[in-house]
Coordinates of N, CA and C in Angstrom, one line a residue:
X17 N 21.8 10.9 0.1 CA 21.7 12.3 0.4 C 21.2 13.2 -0.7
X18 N 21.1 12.6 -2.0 CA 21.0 13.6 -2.9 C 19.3 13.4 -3.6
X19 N 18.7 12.1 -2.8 CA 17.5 11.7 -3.0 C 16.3 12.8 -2.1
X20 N 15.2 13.2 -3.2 CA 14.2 14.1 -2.2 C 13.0 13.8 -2.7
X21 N 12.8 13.1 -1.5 CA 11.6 11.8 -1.9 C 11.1 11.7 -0.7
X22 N 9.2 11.3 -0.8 CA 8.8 11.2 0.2 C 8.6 9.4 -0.2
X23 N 7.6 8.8 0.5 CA 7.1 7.2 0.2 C 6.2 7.3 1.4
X24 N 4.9 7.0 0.9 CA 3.9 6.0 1.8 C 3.7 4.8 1.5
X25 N 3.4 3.9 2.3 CA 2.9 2.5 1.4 C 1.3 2.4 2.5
X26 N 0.4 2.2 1.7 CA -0.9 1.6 2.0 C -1.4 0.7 2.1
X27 N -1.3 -0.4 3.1 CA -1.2 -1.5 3.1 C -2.5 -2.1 3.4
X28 N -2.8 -2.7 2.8 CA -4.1 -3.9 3.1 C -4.2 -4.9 4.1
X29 N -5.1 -4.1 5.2 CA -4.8 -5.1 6.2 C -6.7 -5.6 6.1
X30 N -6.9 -6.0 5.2 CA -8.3 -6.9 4.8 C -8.3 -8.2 5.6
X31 N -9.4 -8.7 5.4 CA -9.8 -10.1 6.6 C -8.8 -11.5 5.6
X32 N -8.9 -11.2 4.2 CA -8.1 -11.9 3.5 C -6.6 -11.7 3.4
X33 N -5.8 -10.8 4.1 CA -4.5 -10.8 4.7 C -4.0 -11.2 5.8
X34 N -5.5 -11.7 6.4 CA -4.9 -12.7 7.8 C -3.8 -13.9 7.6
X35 N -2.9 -14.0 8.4 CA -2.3 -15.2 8.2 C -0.9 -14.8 8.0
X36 N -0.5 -15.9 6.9 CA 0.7 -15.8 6.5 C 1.1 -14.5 5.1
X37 N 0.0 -14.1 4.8 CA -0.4 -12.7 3.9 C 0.3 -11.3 4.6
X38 N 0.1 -11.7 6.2 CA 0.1 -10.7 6.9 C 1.4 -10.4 7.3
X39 N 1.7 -11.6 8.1 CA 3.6 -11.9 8.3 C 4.4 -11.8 7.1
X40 N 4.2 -12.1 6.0 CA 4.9 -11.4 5.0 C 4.4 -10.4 4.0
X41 N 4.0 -9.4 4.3 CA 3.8 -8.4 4.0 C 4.3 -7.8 5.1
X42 N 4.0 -7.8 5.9 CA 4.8 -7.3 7.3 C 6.3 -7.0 7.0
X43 N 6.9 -8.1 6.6 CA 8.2 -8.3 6.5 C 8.6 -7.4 5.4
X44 N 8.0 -7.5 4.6 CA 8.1 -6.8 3.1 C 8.0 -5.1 3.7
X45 N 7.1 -4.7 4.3 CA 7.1 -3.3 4.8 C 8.2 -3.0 5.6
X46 N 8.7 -4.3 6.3 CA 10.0 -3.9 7.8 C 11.3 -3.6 7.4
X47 N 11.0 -4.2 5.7 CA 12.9 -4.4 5.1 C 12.4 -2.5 4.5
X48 N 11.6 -2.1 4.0 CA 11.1 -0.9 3.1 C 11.5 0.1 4.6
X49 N 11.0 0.0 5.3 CA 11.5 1.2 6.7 C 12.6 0.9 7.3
X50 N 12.8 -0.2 7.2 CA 14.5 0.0 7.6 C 15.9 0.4 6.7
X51 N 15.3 0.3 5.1 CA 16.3 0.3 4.6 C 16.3 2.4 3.8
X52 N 14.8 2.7 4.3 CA 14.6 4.3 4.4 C 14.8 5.1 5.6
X53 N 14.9 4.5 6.9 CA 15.2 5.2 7.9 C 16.6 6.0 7.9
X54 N 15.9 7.3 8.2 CA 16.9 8.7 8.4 C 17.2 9.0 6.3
X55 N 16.7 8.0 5.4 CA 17.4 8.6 4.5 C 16.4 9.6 3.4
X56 N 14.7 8.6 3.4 CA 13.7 9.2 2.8 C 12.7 9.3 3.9
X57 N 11.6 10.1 4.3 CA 10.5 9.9 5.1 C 9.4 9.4 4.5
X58 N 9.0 8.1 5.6 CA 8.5 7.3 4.9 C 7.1 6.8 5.8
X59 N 6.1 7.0 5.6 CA 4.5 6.6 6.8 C 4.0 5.7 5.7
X60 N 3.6 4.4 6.6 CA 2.9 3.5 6.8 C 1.2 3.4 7.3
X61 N 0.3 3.2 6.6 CA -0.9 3.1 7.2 C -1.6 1.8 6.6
X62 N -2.5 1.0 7.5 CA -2.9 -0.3 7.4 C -4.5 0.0 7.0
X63 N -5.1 -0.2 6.2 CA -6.4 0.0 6.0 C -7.3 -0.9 6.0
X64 N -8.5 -0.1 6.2 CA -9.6 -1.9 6.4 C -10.9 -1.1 6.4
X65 N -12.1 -2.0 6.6 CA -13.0 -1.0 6.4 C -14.1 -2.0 7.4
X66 N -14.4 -1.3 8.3 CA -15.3 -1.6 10.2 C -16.7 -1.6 9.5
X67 N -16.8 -3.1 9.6 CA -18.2 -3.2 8.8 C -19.2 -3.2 9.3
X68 N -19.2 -3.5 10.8 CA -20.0 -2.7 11.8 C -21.0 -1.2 11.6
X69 N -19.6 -0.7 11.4 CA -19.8 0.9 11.2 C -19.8 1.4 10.0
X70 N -19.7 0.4 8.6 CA -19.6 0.6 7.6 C -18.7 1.5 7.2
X71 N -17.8 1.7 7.3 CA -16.8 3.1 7.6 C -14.8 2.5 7.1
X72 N -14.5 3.4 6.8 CA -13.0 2.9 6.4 C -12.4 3.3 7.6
X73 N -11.5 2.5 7.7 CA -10.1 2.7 9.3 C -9.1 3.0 8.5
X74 N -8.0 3.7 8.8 CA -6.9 3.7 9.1 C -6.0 3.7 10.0
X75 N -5.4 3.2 10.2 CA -4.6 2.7 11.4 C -3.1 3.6 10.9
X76 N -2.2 3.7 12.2 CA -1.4 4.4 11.5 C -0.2 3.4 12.0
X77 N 0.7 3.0 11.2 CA 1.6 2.1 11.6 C 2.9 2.6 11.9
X78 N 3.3 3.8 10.6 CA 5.0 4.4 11.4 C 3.9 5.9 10.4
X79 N 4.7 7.0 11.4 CA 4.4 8.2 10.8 C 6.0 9.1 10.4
X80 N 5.7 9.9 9.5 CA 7.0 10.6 8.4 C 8.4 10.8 9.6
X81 N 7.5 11.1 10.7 CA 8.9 12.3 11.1 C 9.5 10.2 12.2
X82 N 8.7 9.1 12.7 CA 9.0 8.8 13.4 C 9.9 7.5 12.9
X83 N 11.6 7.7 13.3 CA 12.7 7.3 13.0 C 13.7 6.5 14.0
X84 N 12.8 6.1 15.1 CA 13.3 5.3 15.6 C 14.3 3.8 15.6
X85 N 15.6 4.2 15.8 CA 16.3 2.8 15.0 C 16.0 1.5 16.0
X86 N 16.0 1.7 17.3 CA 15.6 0.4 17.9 C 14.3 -0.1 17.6
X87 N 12.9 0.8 17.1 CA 11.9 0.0 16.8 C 11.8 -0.2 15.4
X88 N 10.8 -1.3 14.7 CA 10.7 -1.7 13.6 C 9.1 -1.1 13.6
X89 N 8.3 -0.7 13.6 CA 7.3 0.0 13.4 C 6.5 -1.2 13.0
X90 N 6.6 -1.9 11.5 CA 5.8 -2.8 10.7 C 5.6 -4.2 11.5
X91 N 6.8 -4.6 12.2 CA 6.7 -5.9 12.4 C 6.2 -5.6 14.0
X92 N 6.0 -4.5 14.7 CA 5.6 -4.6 15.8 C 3.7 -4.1 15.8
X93 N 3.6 -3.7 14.7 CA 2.0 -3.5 14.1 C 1.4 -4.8 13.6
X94 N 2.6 -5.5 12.9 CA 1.2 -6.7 12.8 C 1.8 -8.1 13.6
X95 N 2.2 -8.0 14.6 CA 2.7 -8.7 16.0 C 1.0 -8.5 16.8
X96 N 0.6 -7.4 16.7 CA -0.3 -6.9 17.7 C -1.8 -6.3 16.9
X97 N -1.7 -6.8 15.6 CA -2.8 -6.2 15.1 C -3.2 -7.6 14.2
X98 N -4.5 -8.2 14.2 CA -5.1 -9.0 13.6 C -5.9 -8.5 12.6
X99 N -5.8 -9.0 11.3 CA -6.2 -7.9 10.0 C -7.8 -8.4 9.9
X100 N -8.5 -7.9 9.6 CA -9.9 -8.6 9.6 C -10.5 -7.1 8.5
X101 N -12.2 -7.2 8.4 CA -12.8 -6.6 7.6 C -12.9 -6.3 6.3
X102 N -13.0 -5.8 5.2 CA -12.8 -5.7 3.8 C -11.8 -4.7 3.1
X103 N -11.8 -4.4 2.1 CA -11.0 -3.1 1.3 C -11.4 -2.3 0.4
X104 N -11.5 -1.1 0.4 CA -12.0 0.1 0.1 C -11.2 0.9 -0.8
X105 N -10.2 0.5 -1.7 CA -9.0 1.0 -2.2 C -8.9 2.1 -2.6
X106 N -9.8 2.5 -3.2 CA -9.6 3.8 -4.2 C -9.8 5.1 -3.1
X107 N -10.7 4.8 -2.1 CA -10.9 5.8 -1.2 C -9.5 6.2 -0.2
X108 N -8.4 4.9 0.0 CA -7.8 4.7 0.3 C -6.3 5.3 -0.1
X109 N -6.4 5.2 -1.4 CA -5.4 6.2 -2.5 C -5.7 7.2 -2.5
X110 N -7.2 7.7 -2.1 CA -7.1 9.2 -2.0 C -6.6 9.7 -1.1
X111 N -7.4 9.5 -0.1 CA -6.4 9.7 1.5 C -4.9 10.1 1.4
X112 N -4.2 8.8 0.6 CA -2.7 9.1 0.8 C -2.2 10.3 -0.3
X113 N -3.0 10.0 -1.7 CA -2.7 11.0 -2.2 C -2.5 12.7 -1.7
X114 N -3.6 13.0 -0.9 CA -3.8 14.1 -0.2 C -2.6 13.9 1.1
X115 N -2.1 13.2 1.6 CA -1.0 13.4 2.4 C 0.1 13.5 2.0
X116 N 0.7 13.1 1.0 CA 1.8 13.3 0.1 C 1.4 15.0 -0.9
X117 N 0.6 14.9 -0.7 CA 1.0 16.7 -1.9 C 1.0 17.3 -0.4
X118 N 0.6 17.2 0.7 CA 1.3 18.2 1.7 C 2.4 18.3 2.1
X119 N 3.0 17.0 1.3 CA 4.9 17.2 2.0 C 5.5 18.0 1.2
X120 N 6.6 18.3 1.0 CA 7.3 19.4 0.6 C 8.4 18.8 -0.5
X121 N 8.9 17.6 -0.4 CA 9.7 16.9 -1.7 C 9.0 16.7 -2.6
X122 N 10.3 16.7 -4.0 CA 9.8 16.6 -4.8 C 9.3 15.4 -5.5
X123 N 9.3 14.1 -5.2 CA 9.2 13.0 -5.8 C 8.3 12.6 -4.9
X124 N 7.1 12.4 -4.7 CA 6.3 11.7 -4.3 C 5.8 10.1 -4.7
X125 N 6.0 9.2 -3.5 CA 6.0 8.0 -4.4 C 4.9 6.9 -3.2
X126 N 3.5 6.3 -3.9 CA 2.6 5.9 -3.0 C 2.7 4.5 -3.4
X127 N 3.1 3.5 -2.4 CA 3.1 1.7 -2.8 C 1.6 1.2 -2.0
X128 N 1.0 0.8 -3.0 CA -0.3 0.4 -2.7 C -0.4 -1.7 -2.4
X129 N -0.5 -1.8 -1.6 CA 0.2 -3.1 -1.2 C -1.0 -4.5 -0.9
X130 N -1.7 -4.7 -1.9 CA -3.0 -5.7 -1.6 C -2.5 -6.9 -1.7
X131 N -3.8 -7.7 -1.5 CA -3.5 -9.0 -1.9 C -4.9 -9.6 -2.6
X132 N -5.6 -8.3 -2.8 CA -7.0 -8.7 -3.7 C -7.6 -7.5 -4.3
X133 N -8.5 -7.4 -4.8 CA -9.1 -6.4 -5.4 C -10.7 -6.1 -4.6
X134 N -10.6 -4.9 -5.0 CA -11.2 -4.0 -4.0 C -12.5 -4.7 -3.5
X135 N -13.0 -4.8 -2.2 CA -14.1 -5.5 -2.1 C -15.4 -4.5 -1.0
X136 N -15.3 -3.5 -0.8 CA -16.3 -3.2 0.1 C -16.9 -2.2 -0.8
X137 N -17.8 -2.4 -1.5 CA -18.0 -1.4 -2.1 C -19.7 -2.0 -2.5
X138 N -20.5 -0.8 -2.2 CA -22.2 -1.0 -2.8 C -22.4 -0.1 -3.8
X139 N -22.3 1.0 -4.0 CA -22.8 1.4 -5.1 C -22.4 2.0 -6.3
X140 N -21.3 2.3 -6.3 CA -20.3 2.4 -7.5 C -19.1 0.9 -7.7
X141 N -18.9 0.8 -9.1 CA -18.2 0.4 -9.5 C -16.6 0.1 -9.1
X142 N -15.6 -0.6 -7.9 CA -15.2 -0.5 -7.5 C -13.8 -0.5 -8.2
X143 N -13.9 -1.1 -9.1 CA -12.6 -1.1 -10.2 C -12.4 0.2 -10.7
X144 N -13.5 1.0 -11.3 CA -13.6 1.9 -12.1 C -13.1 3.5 -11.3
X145 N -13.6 3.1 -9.8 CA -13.3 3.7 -8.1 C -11.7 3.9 -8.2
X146 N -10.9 2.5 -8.3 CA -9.9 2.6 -7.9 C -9.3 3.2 -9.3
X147 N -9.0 3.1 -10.4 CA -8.8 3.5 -11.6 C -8.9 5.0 -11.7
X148 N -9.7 5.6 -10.9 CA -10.2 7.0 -11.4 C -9.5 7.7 -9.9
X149 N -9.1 7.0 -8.7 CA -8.0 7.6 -7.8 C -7.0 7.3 -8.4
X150 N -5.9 6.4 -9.3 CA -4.9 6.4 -9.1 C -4.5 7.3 -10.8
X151 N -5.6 7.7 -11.4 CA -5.2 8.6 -12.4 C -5.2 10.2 -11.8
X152 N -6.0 10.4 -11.3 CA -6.1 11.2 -10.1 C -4.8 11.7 -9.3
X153 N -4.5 10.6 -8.9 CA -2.6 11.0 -8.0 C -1.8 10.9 -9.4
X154 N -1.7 10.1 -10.2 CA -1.0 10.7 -10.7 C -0.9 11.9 -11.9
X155 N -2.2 12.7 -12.0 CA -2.2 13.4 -12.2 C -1.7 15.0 -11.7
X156 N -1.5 14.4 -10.4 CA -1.1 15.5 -9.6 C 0.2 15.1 -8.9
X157 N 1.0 14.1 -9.9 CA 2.4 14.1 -9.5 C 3.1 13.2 -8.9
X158 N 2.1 12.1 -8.6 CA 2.6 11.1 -7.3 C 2.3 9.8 -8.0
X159 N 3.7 9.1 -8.0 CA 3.8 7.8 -8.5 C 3.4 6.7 -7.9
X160 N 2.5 5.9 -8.4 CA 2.0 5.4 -7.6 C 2.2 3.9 -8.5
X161 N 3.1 2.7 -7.3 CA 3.5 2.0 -7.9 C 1.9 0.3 -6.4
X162 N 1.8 -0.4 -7.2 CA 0.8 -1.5 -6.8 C 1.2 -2.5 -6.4
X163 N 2.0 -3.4 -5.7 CA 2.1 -4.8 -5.2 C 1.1 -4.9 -4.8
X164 N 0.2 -6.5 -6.2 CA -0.2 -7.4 -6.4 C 0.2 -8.4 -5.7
X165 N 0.2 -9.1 -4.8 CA 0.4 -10.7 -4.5 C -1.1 -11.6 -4.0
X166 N -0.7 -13.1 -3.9 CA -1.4 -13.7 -3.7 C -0.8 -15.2 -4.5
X167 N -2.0 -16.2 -4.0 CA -1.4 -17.2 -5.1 C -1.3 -17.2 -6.5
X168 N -0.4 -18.0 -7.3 CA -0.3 -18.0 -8.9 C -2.1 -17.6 -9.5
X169 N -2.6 -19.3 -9.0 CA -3.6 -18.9 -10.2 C -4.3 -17.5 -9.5
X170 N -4.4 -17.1 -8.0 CA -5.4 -15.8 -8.0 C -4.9 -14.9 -8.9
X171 N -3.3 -14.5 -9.1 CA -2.7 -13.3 -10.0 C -3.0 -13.6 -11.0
X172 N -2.9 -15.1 -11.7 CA -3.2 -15.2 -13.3 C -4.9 -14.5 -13.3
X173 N -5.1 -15.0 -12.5 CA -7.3 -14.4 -13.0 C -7.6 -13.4 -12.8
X174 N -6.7 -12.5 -11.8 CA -6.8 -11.1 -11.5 C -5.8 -10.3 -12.0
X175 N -5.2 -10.5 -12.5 CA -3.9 -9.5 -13.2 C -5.0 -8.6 -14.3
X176 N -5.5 -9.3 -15.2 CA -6.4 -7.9 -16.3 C -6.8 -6.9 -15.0
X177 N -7.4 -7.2 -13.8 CA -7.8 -6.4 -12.9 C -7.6 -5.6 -12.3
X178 N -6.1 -6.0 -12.3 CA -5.4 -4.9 -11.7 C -4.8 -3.8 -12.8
X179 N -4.6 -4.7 -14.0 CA -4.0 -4.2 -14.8 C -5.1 -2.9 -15.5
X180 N -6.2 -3.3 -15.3 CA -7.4 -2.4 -15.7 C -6.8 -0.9 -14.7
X181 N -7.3 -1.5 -13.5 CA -6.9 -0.4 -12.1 C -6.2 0.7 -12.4
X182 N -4.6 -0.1 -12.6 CA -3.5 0.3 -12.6 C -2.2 1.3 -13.5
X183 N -2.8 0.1 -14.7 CA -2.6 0.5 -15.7 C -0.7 0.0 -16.0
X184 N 0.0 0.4 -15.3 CA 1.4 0.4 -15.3 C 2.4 0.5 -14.0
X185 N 3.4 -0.1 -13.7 CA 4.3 0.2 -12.4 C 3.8 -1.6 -11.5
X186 N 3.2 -2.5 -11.9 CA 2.5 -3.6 -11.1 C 3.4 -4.1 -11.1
X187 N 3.6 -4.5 -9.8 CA 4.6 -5.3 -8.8 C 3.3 -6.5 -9.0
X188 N 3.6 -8.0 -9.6 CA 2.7 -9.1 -9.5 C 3.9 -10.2 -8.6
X189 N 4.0 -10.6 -7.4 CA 4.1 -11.4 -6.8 C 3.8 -12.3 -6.2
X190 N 4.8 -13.6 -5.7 CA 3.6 -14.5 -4.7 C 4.1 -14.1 -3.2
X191 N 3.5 -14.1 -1.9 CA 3.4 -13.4 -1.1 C 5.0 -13.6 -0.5
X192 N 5.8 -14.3 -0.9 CA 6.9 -15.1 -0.3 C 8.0 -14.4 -1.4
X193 N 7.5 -13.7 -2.3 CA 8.7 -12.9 -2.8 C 8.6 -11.6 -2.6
X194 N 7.7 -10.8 -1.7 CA 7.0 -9.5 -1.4 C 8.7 -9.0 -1.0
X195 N 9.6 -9.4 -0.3 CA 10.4 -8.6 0.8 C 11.6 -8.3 -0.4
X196 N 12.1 -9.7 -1.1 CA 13.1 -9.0 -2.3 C 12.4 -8.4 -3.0
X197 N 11.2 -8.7 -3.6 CA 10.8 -7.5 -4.8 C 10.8 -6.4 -4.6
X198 N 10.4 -5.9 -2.7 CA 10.7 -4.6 -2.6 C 11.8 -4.3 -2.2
X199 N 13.0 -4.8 -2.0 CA 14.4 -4.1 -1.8 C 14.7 -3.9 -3.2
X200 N 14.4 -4.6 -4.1 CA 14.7 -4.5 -6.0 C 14.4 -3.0 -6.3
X201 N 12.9 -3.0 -5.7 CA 12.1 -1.7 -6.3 C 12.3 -0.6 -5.8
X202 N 13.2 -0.7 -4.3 CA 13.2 1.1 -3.9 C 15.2 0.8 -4.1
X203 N 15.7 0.3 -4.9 CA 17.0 0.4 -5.1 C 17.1 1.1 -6.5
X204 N 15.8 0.9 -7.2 CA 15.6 1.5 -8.5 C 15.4 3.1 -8.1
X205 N 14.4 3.3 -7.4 CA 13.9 4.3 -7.1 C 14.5 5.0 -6.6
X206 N 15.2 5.1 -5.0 CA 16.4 6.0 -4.6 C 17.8 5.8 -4.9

């Protein structure tokens, strides 16, 4: 009751999240809204980028106000959503960033939830893209914490990469520890 906090998590629903990436991250999002419901407001959005249309999607999976205790929002979104396309991150951080400084609490807190590094990108520098949004939010207040997973050696080869990105707050997991690391991390937080 004494917490006043908002949370989005932005989740990576990339063609390399298909699978078992997907189902547990899923899970990892379902234990994060169920154990926020009624206490912090908390939206969910799945991102990917329609390469058809060369264009970033957002999908919207739970929104702030919607608090339904019979539904699970996460696990009935990727029940019925097949992840496909690429990732656009940093454009993706902005987005959220800009929806979080419109709420009204004071602690703003954005979980950016991949399982790779950024991949749709032609003409700028995609690392340097995402690096320059998440200095960005948090310059303007909003904590912005990164779960990393995938397998061992992908984190060992890509950790400088994220850690480039990031800088600090990296959640590095393997996709099978996604659901306790995040009951760990929002028990710290609220």
């Amino acid at each position: 009751s004494l917490t006043d906090a908002v949370v989005e998590i932005c989740w990576d629903g990339s063609g390399s999240m298909y699978g078992g990436k997907q189902k547990l991250s899923a899970q990892a999002c379902a234990i994060v809204e169920d154990g926020l419901k009624g206490l912090v407001p908390l939206k969910i959005i799945n991102f990917t980028t329609d390469w058809s249309n060369r264009e970033v999607v957002h999908y919207l999976v739970k929104d702030f106000d919607e608090n339904d205790r019979s539904i699970n929002y996460s696990l009935s979104y990727a029940r019925s959503k097949g992840f496909n396309g690429g990732n656009k991150d940093g454009y993706d951080i902005r987005v959220c960033t800009e929806e979080l400084l419109k709420r009204q609490e004071k602690d703003k807190i954005l979980i950016v939830m991949s399982d790779g590094l950024p991949s749709d990108y032609n003409s700028i520098n995609p690392q340097d893209d995402v690096k320059d949004a998440v200095k960005c939010a948090r310059r303007k207040g909003v904590i912005v914490i990164p779960i990393f997973f995938g397998s061992e050696s992908f984190r060992n080869e890509a950790f400088k990469d994220y850690e480039y990105m990031y800088e600090k707050n990296i959640i590095n997991a393997a996709p099978e520890e996604l659901p306790n690391r995040l009951v760990k991390l929002f028990e710290a937080l609220v």
